[in-house]
PDB file of C-alpha atoms and ligand atoms in Angstrom:
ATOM      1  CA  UNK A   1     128.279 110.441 122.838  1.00 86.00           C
ATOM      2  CA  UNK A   2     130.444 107.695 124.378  1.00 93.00           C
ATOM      3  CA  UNK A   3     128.802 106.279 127.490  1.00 95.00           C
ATOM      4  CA  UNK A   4     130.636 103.951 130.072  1.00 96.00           C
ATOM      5  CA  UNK A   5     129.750 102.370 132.984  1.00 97.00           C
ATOM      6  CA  UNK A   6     131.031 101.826 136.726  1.00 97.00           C
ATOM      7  CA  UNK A   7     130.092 101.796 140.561  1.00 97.00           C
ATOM      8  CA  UNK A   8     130.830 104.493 143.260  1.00 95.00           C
ATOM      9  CA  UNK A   9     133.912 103.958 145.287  1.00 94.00           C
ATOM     10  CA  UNK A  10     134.280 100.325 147.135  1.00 94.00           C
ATOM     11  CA  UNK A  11     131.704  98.449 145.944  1.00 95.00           C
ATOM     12  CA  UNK A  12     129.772  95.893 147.297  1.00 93.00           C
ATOM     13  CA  UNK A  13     129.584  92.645 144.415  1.00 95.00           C
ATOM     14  CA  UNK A  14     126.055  92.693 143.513  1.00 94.00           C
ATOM     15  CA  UNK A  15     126.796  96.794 142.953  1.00 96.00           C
ATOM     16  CA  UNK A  16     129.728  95.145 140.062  1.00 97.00           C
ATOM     17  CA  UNK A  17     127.138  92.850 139.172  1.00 97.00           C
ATOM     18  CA  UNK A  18     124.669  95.500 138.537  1.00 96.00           C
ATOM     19  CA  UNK A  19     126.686  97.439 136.709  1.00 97.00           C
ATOM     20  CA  UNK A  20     128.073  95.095 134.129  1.00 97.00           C
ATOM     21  CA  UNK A  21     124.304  94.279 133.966  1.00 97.00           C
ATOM     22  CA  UNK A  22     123.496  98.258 133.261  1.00 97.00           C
ATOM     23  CA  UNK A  23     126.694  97.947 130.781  1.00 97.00           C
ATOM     24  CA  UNK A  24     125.337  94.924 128.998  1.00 97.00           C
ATOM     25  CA  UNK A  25     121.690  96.632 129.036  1.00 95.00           C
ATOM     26  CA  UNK A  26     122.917  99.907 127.116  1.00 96.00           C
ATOM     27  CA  UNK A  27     125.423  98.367 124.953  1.00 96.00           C
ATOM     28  CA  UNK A  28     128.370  99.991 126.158  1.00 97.00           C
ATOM     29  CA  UNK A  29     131.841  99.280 127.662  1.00 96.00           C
ATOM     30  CA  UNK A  30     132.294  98.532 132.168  1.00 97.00           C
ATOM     31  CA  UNK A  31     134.696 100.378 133.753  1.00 96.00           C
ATOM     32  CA  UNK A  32     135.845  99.278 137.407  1.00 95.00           C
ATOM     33  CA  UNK A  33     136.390 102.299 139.080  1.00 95.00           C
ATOM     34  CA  UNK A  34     139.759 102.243 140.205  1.00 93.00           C
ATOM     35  CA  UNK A  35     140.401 102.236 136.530  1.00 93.00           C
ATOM     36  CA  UNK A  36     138.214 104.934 135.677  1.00 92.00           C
ATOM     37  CA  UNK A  37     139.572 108.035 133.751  1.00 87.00           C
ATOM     38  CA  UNK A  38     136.568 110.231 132.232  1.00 76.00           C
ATOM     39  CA  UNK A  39     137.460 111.564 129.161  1.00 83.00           C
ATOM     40  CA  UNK A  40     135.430 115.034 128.111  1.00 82.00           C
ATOM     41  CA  UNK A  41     133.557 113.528 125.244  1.00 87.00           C
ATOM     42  CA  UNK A  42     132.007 111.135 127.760  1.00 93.00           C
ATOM     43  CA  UNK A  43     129.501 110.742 130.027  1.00 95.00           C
ATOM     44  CA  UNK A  44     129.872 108.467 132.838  1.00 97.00           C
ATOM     45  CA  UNK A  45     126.860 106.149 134.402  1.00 97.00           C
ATOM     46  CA  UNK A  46     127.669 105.098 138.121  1.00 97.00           C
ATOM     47  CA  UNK A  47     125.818 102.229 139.784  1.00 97.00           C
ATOM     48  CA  UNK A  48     125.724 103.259 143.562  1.00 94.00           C
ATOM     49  CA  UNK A  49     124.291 100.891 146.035  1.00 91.00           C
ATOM     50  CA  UNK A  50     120.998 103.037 146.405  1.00 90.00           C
ATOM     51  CA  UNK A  51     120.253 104.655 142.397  1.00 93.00           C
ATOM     52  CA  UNK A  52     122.010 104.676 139.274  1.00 97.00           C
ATOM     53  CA  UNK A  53     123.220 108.516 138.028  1.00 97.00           C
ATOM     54  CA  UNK A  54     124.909 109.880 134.804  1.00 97.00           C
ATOM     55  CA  UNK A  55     127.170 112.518 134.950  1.00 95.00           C
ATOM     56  CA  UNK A  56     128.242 114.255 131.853  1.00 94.00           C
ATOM     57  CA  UNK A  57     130.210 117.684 131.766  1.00 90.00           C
ATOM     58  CA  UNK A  58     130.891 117.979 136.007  1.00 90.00           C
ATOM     59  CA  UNK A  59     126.570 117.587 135.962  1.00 92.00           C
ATOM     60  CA  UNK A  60     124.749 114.583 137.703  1.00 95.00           C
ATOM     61  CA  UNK A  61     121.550 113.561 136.520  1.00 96.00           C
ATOM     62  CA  UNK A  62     119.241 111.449 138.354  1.00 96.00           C
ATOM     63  CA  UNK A  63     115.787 110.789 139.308  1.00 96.00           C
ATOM     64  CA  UNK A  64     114.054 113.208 141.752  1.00 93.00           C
ATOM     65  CA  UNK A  65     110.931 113.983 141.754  1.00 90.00           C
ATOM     66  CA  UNK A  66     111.213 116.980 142.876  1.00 82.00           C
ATOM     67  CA  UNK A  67     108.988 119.416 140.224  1.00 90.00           C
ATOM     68  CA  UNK A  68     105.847 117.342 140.900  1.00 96.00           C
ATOM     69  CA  UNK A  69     106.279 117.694 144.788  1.00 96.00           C
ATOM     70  CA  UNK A  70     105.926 121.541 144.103  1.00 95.00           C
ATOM     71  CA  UNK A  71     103.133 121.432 141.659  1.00 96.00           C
ATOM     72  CA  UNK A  72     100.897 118.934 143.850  1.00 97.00           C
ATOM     73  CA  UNK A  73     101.580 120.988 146.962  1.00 97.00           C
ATOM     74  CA  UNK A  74     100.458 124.012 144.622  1.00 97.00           C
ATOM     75  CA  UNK A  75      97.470 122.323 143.774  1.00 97.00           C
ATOM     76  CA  UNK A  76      96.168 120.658 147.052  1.00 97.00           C
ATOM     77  CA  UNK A  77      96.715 124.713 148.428  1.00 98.00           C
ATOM     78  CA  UNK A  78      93.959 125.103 145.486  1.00 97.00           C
ATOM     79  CA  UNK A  79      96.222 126.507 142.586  1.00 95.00           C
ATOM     80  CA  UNK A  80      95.314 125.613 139.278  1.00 94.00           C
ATOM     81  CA  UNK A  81      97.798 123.402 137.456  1.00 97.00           C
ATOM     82  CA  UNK A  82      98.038 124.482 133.660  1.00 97.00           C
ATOM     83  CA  UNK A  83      98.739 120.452 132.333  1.00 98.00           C
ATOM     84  CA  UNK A  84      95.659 119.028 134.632  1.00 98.00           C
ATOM     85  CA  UNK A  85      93.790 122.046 133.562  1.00 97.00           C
ATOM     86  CA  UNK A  86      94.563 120.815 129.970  1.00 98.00           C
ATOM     87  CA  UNK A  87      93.805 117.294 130.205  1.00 98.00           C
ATOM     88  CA  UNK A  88      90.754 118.164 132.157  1.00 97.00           C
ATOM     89  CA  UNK A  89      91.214 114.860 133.886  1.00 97.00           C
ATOM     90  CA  UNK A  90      87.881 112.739 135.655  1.00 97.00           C
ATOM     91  CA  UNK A  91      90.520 110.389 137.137  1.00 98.00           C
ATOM     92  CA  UNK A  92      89.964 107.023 135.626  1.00 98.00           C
ATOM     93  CA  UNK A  93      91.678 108.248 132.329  1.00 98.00           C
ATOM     94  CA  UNK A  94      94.544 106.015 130.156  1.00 98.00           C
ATOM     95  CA  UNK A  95      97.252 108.897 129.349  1.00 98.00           C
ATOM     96  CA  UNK A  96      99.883 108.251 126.400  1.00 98.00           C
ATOM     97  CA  UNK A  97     102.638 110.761 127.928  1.00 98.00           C
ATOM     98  CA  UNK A  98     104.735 110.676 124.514  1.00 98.00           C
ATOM     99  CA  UNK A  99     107.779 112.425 126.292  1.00 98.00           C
ATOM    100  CA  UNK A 100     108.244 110.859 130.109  1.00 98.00           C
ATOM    101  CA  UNK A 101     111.881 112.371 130.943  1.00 97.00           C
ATOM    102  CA  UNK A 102     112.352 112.921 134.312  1.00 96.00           C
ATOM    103  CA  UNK A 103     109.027 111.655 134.598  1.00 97.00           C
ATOM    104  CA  UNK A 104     107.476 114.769 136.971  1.00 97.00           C
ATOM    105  CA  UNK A 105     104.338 115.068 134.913  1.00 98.00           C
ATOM    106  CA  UNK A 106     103.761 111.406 134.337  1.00 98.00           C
ATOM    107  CA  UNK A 107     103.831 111.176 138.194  1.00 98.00           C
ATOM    108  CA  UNK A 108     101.653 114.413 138.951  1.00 98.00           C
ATOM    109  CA  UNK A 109      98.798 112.778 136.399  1.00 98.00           C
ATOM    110  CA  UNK A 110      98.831 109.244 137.579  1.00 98.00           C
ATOM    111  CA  UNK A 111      98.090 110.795 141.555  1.00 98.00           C
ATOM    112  CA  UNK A 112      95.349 112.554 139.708  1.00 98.00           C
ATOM    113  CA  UNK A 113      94.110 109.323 138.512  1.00 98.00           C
ATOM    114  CA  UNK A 114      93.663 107.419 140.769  1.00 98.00           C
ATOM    115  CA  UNK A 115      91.594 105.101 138.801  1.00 98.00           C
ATOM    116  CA  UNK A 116      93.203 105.281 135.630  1.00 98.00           C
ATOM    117  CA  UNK A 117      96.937 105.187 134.098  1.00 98.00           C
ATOM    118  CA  UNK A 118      99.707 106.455 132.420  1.00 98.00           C
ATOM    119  CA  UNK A 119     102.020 104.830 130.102  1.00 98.00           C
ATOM    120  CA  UNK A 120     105.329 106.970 129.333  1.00 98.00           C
ATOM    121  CA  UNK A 121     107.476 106.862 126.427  1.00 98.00           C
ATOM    122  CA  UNK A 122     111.195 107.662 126.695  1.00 98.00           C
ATOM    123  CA  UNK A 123     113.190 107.448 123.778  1.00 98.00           C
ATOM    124  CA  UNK A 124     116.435 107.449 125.358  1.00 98.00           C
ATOM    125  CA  UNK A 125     117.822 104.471 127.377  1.00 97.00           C
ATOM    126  CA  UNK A 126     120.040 105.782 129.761  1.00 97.00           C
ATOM    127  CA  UNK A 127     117.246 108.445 131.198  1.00 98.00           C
ATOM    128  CA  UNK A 128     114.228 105.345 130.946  1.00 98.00           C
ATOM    129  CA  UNK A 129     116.840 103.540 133.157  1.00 97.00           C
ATOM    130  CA  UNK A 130     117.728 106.056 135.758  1.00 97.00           C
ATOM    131  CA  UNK A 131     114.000 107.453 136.197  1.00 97.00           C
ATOM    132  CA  UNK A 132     112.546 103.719 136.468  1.00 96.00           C
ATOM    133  CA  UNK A 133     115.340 102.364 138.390  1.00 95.00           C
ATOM    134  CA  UNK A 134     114.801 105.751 140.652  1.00 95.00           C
ATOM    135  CA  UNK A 135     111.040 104.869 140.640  1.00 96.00           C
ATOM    136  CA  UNK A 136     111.144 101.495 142.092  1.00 93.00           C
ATOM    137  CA  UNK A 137     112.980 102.655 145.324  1.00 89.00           C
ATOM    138  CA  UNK A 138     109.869 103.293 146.549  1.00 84.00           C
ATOM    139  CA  UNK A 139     110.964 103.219 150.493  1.00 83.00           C
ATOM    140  CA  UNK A 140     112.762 106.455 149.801  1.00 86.00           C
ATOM    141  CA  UNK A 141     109.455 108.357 148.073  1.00 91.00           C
ATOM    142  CA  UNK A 142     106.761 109.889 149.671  1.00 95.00           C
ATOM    143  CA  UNK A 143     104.021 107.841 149.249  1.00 96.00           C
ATOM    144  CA  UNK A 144     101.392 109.561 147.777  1.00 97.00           C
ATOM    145  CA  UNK A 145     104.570 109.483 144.775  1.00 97.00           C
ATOM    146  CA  UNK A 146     104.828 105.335 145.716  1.00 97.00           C
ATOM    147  CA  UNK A 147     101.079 104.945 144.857  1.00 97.00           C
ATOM    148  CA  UNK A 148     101.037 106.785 142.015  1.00 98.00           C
ATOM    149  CA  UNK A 149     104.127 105.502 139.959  1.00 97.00           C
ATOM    150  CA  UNK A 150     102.180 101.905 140.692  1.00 97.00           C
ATOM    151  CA  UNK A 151      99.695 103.627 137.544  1.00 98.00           C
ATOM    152  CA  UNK A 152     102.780 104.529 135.188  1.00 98.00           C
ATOM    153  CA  UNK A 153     104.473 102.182 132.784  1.00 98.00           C
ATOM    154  CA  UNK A 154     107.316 102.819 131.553  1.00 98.00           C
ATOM    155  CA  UNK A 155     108.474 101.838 127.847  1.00 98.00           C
ATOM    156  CA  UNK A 156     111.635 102.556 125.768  1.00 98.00           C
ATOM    157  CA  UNK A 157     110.416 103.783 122.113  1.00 98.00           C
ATOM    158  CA  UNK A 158     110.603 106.899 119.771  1.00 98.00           C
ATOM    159  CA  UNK A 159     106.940 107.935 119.927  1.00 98.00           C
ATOM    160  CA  UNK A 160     106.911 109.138 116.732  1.00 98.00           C
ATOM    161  CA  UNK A 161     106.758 105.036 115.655  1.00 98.00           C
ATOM    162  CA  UNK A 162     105.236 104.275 118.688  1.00 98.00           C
ATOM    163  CA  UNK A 163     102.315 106.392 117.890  1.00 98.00           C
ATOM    164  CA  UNK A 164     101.797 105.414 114.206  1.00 98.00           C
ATOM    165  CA  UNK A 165     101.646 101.620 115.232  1.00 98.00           C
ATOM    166  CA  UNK A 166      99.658 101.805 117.901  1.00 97.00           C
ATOM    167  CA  UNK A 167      96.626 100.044 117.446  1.00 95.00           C
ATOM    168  CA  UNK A 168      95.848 101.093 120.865  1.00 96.00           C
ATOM    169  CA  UNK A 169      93.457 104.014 121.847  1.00 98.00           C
ATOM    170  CA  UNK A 170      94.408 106.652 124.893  1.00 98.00           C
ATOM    171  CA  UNK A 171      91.949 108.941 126.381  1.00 98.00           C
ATOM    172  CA  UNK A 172      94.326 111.660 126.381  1.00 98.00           C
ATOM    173  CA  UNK A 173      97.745 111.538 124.443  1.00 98.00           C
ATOM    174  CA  UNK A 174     100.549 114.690 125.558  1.00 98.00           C
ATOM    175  CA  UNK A 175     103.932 115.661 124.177  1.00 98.00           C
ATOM    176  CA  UNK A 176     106.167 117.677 125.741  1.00 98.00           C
ATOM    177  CA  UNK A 177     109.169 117.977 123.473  1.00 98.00           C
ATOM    178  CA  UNK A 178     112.629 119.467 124.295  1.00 97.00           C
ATOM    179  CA  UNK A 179     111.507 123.457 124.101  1.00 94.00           C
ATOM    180  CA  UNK A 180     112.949 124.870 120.921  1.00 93.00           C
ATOM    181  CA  UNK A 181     114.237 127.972 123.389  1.00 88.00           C
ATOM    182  CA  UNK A 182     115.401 126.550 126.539  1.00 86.00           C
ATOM    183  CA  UNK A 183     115.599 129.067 129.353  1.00 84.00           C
ATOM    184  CA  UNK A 184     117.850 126.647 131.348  1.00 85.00           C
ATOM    185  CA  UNK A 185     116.578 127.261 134.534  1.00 83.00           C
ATOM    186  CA  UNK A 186     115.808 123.769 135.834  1.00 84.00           C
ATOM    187  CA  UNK A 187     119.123 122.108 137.359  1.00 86.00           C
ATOM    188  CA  UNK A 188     117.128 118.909 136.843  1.00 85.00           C
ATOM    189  CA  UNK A 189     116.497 119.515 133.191  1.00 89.00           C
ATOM    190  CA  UNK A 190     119.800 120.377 132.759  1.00 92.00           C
ATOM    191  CA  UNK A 191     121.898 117.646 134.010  1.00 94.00           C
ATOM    192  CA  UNK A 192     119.549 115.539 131.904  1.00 96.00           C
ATOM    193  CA  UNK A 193     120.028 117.668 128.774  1.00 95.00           C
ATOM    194  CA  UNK A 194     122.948 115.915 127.160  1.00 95.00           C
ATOM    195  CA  UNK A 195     121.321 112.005 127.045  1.00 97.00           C
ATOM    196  CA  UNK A 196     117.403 114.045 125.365  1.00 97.00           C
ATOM    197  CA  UNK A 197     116.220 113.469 122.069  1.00 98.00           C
ATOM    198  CA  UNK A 198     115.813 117.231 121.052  1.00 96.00           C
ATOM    199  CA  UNK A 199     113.745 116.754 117.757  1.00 96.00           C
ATOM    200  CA  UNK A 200     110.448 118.916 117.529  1.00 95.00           C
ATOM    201  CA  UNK A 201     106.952 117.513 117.047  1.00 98.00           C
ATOM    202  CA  UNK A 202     105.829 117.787 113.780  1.00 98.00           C
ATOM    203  CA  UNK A 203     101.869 118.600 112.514  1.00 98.00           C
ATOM    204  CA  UNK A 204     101.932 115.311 110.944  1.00 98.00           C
ATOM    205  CA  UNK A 205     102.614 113.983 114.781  1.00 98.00           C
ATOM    206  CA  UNK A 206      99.730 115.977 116.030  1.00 98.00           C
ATOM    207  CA  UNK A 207      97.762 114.569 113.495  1.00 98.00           C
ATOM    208  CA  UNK A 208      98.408 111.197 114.161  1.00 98.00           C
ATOM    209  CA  UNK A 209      98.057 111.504 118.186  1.00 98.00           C
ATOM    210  CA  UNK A 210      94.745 113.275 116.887  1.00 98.00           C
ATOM    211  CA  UNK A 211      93.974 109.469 115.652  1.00 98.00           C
ATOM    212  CA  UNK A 212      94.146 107.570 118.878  1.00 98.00           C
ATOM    213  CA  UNK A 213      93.230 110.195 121.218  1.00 98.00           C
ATOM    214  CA  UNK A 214      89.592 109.719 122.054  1.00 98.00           C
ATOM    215  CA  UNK A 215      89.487 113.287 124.537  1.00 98.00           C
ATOM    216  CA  UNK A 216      92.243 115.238 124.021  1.00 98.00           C
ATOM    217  CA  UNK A 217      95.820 115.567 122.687  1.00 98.00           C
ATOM    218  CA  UNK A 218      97.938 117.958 124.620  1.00 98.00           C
ATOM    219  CA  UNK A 219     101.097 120.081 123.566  1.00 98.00           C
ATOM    220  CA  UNK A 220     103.820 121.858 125.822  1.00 98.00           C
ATOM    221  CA  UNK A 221     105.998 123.824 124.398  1.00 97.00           C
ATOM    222  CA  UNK A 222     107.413 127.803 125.191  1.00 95.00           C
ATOM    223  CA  UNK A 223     105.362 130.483 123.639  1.00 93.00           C
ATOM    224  CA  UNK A 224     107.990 131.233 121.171  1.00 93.00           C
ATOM    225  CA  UNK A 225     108.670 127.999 119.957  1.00 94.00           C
ATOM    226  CA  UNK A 226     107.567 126.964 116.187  1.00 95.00           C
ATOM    227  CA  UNK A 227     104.984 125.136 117.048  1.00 97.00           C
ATOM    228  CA  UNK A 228     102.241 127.538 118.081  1.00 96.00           C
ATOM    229  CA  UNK A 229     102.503 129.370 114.955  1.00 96.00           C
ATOM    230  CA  UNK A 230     102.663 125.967 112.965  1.00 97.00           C
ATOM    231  CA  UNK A 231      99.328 124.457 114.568  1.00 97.00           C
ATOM    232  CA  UNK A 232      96.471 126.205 115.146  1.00 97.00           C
ATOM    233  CA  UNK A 233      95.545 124.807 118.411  1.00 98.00           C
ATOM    234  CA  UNK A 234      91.769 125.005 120.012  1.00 98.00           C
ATOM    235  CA  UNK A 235      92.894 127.018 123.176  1.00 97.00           C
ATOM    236  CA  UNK A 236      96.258 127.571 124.795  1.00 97.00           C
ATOM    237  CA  UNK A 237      96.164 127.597 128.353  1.00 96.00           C
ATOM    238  CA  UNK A 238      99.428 128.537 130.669  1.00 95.00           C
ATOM    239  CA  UNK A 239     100.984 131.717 131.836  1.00 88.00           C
ATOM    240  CA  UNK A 240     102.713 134.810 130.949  1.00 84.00           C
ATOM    241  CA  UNK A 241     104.937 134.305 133.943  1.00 85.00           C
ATOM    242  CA  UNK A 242     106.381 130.641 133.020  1.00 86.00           C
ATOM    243  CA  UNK A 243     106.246 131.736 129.665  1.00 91.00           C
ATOM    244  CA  UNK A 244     105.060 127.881 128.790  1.00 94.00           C
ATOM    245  CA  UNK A 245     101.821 127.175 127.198  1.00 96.00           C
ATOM    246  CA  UNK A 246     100.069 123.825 126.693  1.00 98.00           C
ATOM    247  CA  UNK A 247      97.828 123.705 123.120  1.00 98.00           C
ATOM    248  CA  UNK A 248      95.070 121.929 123.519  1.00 98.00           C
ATOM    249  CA  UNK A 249      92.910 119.121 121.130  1.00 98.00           C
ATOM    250  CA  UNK A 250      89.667 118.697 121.868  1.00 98.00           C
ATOM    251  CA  UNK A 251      88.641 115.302 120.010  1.00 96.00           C
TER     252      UNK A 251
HETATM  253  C1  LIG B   1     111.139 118.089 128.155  1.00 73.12           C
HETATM  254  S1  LIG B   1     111.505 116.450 128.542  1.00 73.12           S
HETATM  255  C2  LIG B   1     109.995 115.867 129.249  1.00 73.12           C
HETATM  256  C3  LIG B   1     109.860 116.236 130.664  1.00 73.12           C
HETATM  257  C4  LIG B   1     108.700 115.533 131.321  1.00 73.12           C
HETATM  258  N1  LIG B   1     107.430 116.058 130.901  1.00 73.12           N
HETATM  259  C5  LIG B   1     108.835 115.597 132.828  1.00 73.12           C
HETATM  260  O1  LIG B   1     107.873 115.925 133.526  1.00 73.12           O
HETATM  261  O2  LIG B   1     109.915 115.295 133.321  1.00 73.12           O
HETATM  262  C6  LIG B   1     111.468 115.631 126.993  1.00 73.12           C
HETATM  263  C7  LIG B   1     111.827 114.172 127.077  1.00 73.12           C
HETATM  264  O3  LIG B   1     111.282 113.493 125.953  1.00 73.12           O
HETATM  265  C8  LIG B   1     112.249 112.684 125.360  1.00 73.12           C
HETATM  266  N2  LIG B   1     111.944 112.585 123.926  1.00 73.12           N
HETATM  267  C9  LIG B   1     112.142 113.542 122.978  1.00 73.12           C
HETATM  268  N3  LIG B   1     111.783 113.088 121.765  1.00 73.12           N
HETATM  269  C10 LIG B   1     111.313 111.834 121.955  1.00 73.12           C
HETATM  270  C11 LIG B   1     110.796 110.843 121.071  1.00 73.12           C
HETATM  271  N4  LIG B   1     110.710 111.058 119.762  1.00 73.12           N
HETATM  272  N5  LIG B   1     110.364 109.679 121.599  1.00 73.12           N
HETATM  273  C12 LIG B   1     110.436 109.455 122.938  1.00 73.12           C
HETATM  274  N6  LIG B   1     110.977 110.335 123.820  1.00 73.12           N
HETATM  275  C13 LIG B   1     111.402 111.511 123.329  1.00 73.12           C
HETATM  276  C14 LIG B   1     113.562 113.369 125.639  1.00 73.12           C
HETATM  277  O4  LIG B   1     114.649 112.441 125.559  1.00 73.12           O
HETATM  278  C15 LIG B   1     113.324 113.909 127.039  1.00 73.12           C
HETATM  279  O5  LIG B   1     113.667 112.969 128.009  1.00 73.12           O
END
């Protein structure tokens, strides 16, 4: 997909500046947008003077962290969350989250570990961009959400190499892939949809995580998608209702 860059309307210089800068850092062609005429094959990055957004197909994607607002309200109301659940987290932890997207789950486990970290792999460079650049404003978070993106790094890789060079060992290692049968009912997940990688994890993968995991590897994926029938997982834990389960490693 073709991929240009530009500001909002009027901008202010260092908003040009950042934008041939966000240009420069993806590879891809500046726009000024007086000149701007968005073609349908492409999706268009604009740097405003507060966050950086994409918008592809009349959809904007950008960072909000919206899904792990709900989920920690959920659990501080004393709901069980099916992913902490999973990870059976003590709270001093190093989490590998293979899959950081929008980067709602990476920030619900770092709050939950408080002395511990997570470091979140994003293959694509556009959505690593958006959710860290959304991550440092941290003036505009709440800041339970400040405190615990301090505990996430961030890096640009395919975790399928990433996880076959690393000489590094995680407590807890997690995937959650593109689902296999979307039920595209997250706006969020949707506006990010055309910049994913979509490829599945494999049972070599899991086997590999399975090598520098030292707890437990984790697996999210739909109950109908491939991958619960092609690994045989030690328990699934999730609901009916969500219809998502996450397969669970014990090392
Ligand atoms: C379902 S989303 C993850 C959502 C995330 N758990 C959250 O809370 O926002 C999957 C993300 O993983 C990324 N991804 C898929 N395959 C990948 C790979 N091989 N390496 C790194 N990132 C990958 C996709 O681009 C997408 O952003």
């Amino acid at each position: 997909m073709k991929i240009v860059v530009t500001t909002s309307h009027k901008p202010g210089r260092q908003q040009v500046l950042r934008a041939l800068e966000v240009a420069n850092k993806l590879g891809v062609r500046y726009v000024s947008r007086r000149h701007l005429v968005q073609r349908e094959d492409e999706a268009v990055v604009v740097v405003e003077s507060d966050k950086i957004s994409a918008v592809k197909d009349g959809k904007r994607f950008f960072f909000h962290p919206s899904l792990a607002v709900i989920r920690k309200s959920n659990v501080d109301s004393g709901q069980k969350d099916h992913l902490l659940e999973a990870l059976d987290l003590k709270g001093n932890e190093r989490v590998l989250d293979c899959t950081l997207g929008l980067g709602s789950e990476a920030i619900l486990m770092a709050h939950f570990l408080p002395n511990g970290m997570v470091i979140g792999i994003e293959k694509s460079p556009l959505i690593k961009l958006i959710v860290e650049e959304g991550m440092k404003r941290k003036d505009k978070l709440y800041k339970w959400i400040a405190k615990a993106i301090e505990r996430i790094k961030i890096v640009q890789a395919d975790y399928k190499e990433f996880i076959r060079k690393s000489s590094e060992k995680f407590d807890c290692v997690y995937v959650d892939p593109m689902f296999e049968h979307p039920s595209y009912d997250s706006s969020a997940m949707n506006s990010m949809r055309p910049f994913t990688d979509n490829s599945n994890v494999s049972v070599e993968d899991i086997e590999i995580m399975k090598k520098i995991a030292k707890k437990r590897v984790v697996v999210k994926a739909k109950w109908n998608d491939s991958i619960f029938d092609r690994y045989d997982f030690d328990k699934v834990i999730g609901s009916a209702k969500s219809g998502i389960g996450y397969g669970v490693i014990k090392i």
